[in-house]
XYZ file of C-alpha atoms in Angstrom:
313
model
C 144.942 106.206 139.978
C 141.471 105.027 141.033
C 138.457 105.638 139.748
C 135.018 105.304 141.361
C 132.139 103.528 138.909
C 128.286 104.481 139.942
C 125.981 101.688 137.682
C 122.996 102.567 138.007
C 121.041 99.315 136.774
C 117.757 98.077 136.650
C 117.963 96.445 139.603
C 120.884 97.705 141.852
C 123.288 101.097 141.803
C 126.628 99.750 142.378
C 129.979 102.274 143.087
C 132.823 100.365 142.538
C 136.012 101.510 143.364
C 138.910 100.325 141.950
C 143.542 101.100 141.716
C 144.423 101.306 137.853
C 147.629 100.824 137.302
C 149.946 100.523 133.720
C 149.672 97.325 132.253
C 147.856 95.446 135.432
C 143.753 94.775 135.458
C 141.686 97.221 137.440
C 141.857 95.945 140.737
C 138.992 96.352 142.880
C 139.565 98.062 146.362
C 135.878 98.959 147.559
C 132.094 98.149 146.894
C 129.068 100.237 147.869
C 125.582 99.092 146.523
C 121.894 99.275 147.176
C 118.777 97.442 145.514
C 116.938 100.251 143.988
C 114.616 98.245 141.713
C 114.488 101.001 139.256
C 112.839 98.509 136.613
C 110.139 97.749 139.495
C 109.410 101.634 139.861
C 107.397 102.408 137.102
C 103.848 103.740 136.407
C 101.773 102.698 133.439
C 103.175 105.401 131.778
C 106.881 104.289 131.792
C 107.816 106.636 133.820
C 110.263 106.040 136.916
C 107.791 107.167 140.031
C 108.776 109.527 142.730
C 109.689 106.866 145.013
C 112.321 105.619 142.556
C 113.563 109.222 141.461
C 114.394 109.772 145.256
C 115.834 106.411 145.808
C 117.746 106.817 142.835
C 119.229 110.358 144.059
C 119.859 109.405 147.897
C 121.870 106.536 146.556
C 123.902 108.746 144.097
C 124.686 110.957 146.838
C 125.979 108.631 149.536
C 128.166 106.559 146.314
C 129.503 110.340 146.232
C 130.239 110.570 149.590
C 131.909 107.242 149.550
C 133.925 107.824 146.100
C 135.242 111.145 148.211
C 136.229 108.966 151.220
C 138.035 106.492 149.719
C 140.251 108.573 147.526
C 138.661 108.689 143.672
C 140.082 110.917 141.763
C 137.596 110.544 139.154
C 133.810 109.121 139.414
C 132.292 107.793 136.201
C 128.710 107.441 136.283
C 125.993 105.769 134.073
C 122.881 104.334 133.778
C 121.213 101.682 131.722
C 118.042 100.089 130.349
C 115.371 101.285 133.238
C 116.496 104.990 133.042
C 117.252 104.526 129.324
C 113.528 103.505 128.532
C 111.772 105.594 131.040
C 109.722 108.430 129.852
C 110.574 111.073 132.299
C 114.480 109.752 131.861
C 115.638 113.855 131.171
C 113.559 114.836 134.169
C 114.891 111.969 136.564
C 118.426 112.587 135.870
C 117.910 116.846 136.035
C 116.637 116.193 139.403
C 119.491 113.590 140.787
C 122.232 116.393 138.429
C 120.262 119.187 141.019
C 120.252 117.181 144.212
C 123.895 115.436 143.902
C 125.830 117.269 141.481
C 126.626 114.357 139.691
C 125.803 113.909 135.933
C 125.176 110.885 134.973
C 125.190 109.358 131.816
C 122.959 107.174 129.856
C 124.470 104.100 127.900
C 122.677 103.218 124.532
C 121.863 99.737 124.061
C 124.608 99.223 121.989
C 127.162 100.853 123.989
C 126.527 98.830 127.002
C 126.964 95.437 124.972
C 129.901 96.965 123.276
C 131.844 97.642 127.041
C 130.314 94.098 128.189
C 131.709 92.673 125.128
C 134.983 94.660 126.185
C 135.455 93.720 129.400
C 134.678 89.720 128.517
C 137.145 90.475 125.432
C 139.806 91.781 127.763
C 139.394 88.899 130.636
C 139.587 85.932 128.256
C 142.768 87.595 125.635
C 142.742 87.076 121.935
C 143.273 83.407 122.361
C 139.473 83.227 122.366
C 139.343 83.674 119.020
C 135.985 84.531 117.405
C 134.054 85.737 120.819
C 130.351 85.584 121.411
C 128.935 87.340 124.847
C 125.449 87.536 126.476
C 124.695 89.209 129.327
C 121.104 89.391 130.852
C 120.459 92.707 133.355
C 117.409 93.885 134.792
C 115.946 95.518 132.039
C 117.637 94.152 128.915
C 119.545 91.052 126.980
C 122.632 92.337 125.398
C 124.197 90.278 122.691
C 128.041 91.137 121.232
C 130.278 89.013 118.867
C 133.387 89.340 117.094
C 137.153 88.600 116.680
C 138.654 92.306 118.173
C 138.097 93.979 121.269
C 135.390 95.880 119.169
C 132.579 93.857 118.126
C 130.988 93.197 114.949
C 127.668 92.922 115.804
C 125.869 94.596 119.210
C 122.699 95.232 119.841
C 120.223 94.955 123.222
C 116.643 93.370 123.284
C 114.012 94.510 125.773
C 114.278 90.974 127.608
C 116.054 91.696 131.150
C 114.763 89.268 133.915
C 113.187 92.202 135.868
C 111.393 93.292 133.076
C 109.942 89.859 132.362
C 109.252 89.295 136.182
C 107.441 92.625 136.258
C 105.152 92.392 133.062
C 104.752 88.460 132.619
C 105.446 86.852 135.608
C 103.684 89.089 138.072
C 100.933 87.938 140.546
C 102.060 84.586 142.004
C 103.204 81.244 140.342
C 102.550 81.544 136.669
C 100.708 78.920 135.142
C 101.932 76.459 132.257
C 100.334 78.181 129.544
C 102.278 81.838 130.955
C 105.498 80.063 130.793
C 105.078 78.643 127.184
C 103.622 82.030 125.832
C 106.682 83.420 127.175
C 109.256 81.252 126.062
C 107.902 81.537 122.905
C 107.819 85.551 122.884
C 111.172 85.522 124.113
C 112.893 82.735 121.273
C 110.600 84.851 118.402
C 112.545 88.417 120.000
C 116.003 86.789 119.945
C 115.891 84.723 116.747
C 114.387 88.060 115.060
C 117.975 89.564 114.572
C 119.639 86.176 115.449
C 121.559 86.192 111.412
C 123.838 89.044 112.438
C 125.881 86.560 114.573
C 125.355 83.623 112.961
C 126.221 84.410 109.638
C 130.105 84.596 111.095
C 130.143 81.009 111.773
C 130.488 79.267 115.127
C 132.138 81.141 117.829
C 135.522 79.784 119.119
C 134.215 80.944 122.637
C 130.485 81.866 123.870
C 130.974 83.478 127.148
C 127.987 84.999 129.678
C 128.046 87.752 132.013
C 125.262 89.263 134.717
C 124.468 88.498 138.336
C 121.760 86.407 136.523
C 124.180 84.018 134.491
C 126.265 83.507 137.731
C 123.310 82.870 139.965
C 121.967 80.161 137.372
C 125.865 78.624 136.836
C 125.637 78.589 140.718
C 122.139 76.795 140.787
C 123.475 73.955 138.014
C 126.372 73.554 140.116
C 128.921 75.770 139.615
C 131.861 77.234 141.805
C 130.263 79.730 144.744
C 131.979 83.069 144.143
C 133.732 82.276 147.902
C 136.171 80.479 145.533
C 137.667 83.188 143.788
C 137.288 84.436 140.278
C 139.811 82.785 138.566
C 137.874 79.534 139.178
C 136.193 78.533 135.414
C 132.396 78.208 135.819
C 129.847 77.086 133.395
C 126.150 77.130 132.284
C 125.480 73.801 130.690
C 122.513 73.692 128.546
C 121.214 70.348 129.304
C 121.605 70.952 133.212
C 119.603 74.163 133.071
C 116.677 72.876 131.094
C 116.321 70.347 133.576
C 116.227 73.007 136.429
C 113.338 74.740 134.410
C 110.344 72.741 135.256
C 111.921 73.020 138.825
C 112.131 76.732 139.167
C 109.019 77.537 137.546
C 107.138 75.047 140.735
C 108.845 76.962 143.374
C 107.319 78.777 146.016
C 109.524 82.458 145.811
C 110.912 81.320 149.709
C 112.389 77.950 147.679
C 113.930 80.305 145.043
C 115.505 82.262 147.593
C 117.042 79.300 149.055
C 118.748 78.524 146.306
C 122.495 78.895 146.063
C 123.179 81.827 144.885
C 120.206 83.535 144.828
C 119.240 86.266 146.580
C 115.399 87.259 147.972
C 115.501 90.328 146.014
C 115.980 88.686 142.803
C 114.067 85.278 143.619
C 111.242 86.569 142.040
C 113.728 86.584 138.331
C 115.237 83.409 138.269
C 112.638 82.039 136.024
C 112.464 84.448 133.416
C 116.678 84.407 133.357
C 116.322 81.060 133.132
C 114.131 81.011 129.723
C 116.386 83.752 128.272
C 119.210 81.789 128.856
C 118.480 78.610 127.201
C 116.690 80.576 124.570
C 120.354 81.893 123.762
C 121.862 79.392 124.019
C 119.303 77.065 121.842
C 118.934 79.668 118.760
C 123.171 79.862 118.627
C 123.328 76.500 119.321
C 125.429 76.840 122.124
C 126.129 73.797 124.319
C 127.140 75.830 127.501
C 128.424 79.580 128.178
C 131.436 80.106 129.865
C 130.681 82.783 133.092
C 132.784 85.879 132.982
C 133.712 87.303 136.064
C 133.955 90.671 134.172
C 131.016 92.639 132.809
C 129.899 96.108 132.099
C 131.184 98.455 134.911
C 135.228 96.504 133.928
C 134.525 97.515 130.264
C 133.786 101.374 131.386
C 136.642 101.563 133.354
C 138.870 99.823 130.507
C 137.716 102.119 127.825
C 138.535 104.690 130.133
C 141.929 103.940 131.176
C 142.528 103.412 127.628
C 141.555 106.663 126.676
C 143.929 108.124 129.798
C 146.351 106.142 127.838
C 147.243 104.772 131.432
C 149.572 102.204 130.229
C 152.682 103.593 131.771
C 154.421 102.406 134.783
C 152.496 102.661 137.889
């Protein structure tokens, strides 16, 4: 069968199309996505403003169109952290429900590291043993560990690099003293709940998934996705503390040059950056292996399994 996915993120709606068949990995066939900045398109209130509402709902109804084109037979849609937190999020998704016909739904916090955890569960097999996964989005930090395909511990902190660009990083190069009031903030938010995985011992595997992680493997010198994704890729502690100081004295034209980064996200580097060494610093984590799997595979896993589409194609 295939299935269309519509991710509505903090930072980009994504429909991804992809063939499920029985006992084979979803295999993608199609990808549609624009940079809606949701996370960016917010009043003081919290609330997403009418220029993000109607980007949100013009993009929702071309993914539709697309889904229709290239042969879904079912569409699942969802949302996370910037339409989760928003204040108006019933009004914003009555209005794209009124204007598309398509009903999306909103992923708790836990739920979305639960699929990631999935997904990252599902690409690496049970010879990963005990499984730790982070994955940094627009909006939030999700953090998942355990030995099954469901975790034992999930939960999502308010710490996605749009976020951070947005309300600490805003207005030019931050100074010194931004950055270390940050990094503090950010090591206080993680290390808060930081017992629930630790208390089950070191992982056998700490993996990372996001646009964000790959960009940041890519800038310490991993594998450019033009290789494939069956190439293993990295984040090495060490290397990206050294890249830290560098980042944070870039103009946003030298982040953008940077392999693979793109000018749209330039501005989130840095704050990615200091959640990611955060991580892996309070789990004492020399490097995190980059997943080429994240949230959108673990929605369409859960669903196939719930299709009980393990038959013969």
């Amino acid at each position: 069968m295939r299935v269309g996915v519509l991710d509505i993120g903090s930072n980009t709606g994504h429909l991804l199309v992809v063939d499920a068949h029985g006992g084979a990995a979803p295999l993608p066939a199609y990808s549609y996505k624009q940079p809606l900045r949701l996370a960016e398109h917010l009043d003081d209130s919290g609330a997403v403003t009418q220029a993000g509402i109607d980007a949100l709902a013009g993009f929702t109804a071309e993914a539709l169109v697309v889904a229709e084109d290239k042969g879904c037979e079912d569409l699942l849609a969802f949302a996370t952290s910037a339409v989760r937190d928003a204040t108006n999020s019933d009004a914003v998704l009555e209005h794209v429900r009124e204007r598309t016909g398509v009903d999306i739904g909103v992923l708790s916090g836990e739920d979305e590291a639960r699929l990631t955890f999935l997904a990252v569960r599902r690409w690496f097999g049970w010879s990963a043993g005990r499984l730790v996964v982070f994955d940094i989005g627009g909006g939030s930090l999700e953090i998942a560990g355990g030995q099954d395909e469901a975790p034992d511990v999930a939960w999502s902190l308010p710490l996605g690099a749009a976020r951070l660009a947005r309300t600490r990083l805003s207005g030019g190069r931050p100074s010194e003293d931004m950055i270390r009031r940050l990094r503090r903030d950010i090591r206080a938010e993680i290390a808060r709940d930081a017992g629930h995985l630790l208390r089950a011992g070191v992982p056998d595997r700490a993996a990372a998934s996001s646009k964000t992680f790959r960009s940041l493997a890519r800038i310490c010198g991993a594998a450019p996705s033009t290789a494939g994704p069956l190439v293993p890729r990295s984040l090495p502690c060490d290397e990206l503390s050294r890249w830290i100081p560098k980042l944070a004295a870039m103009s946003p034209e030298e982040l953008a040059s940077l392999p693979g980064v793109s000018p749209s996200r330039s501005h989130q580097i840095l704050p990615g950056a200091l959640v990611a060494e955060a991580c892996m610093d309070i789990f004492d984590l020399p490097a995190l292996e980059i997943c080429p799997w994240a949230l959108r595979e673990g929605v369409i896993l859960e669903r196939l399994d719930q299709l009980s589409v393990l038959v013969p194609a």
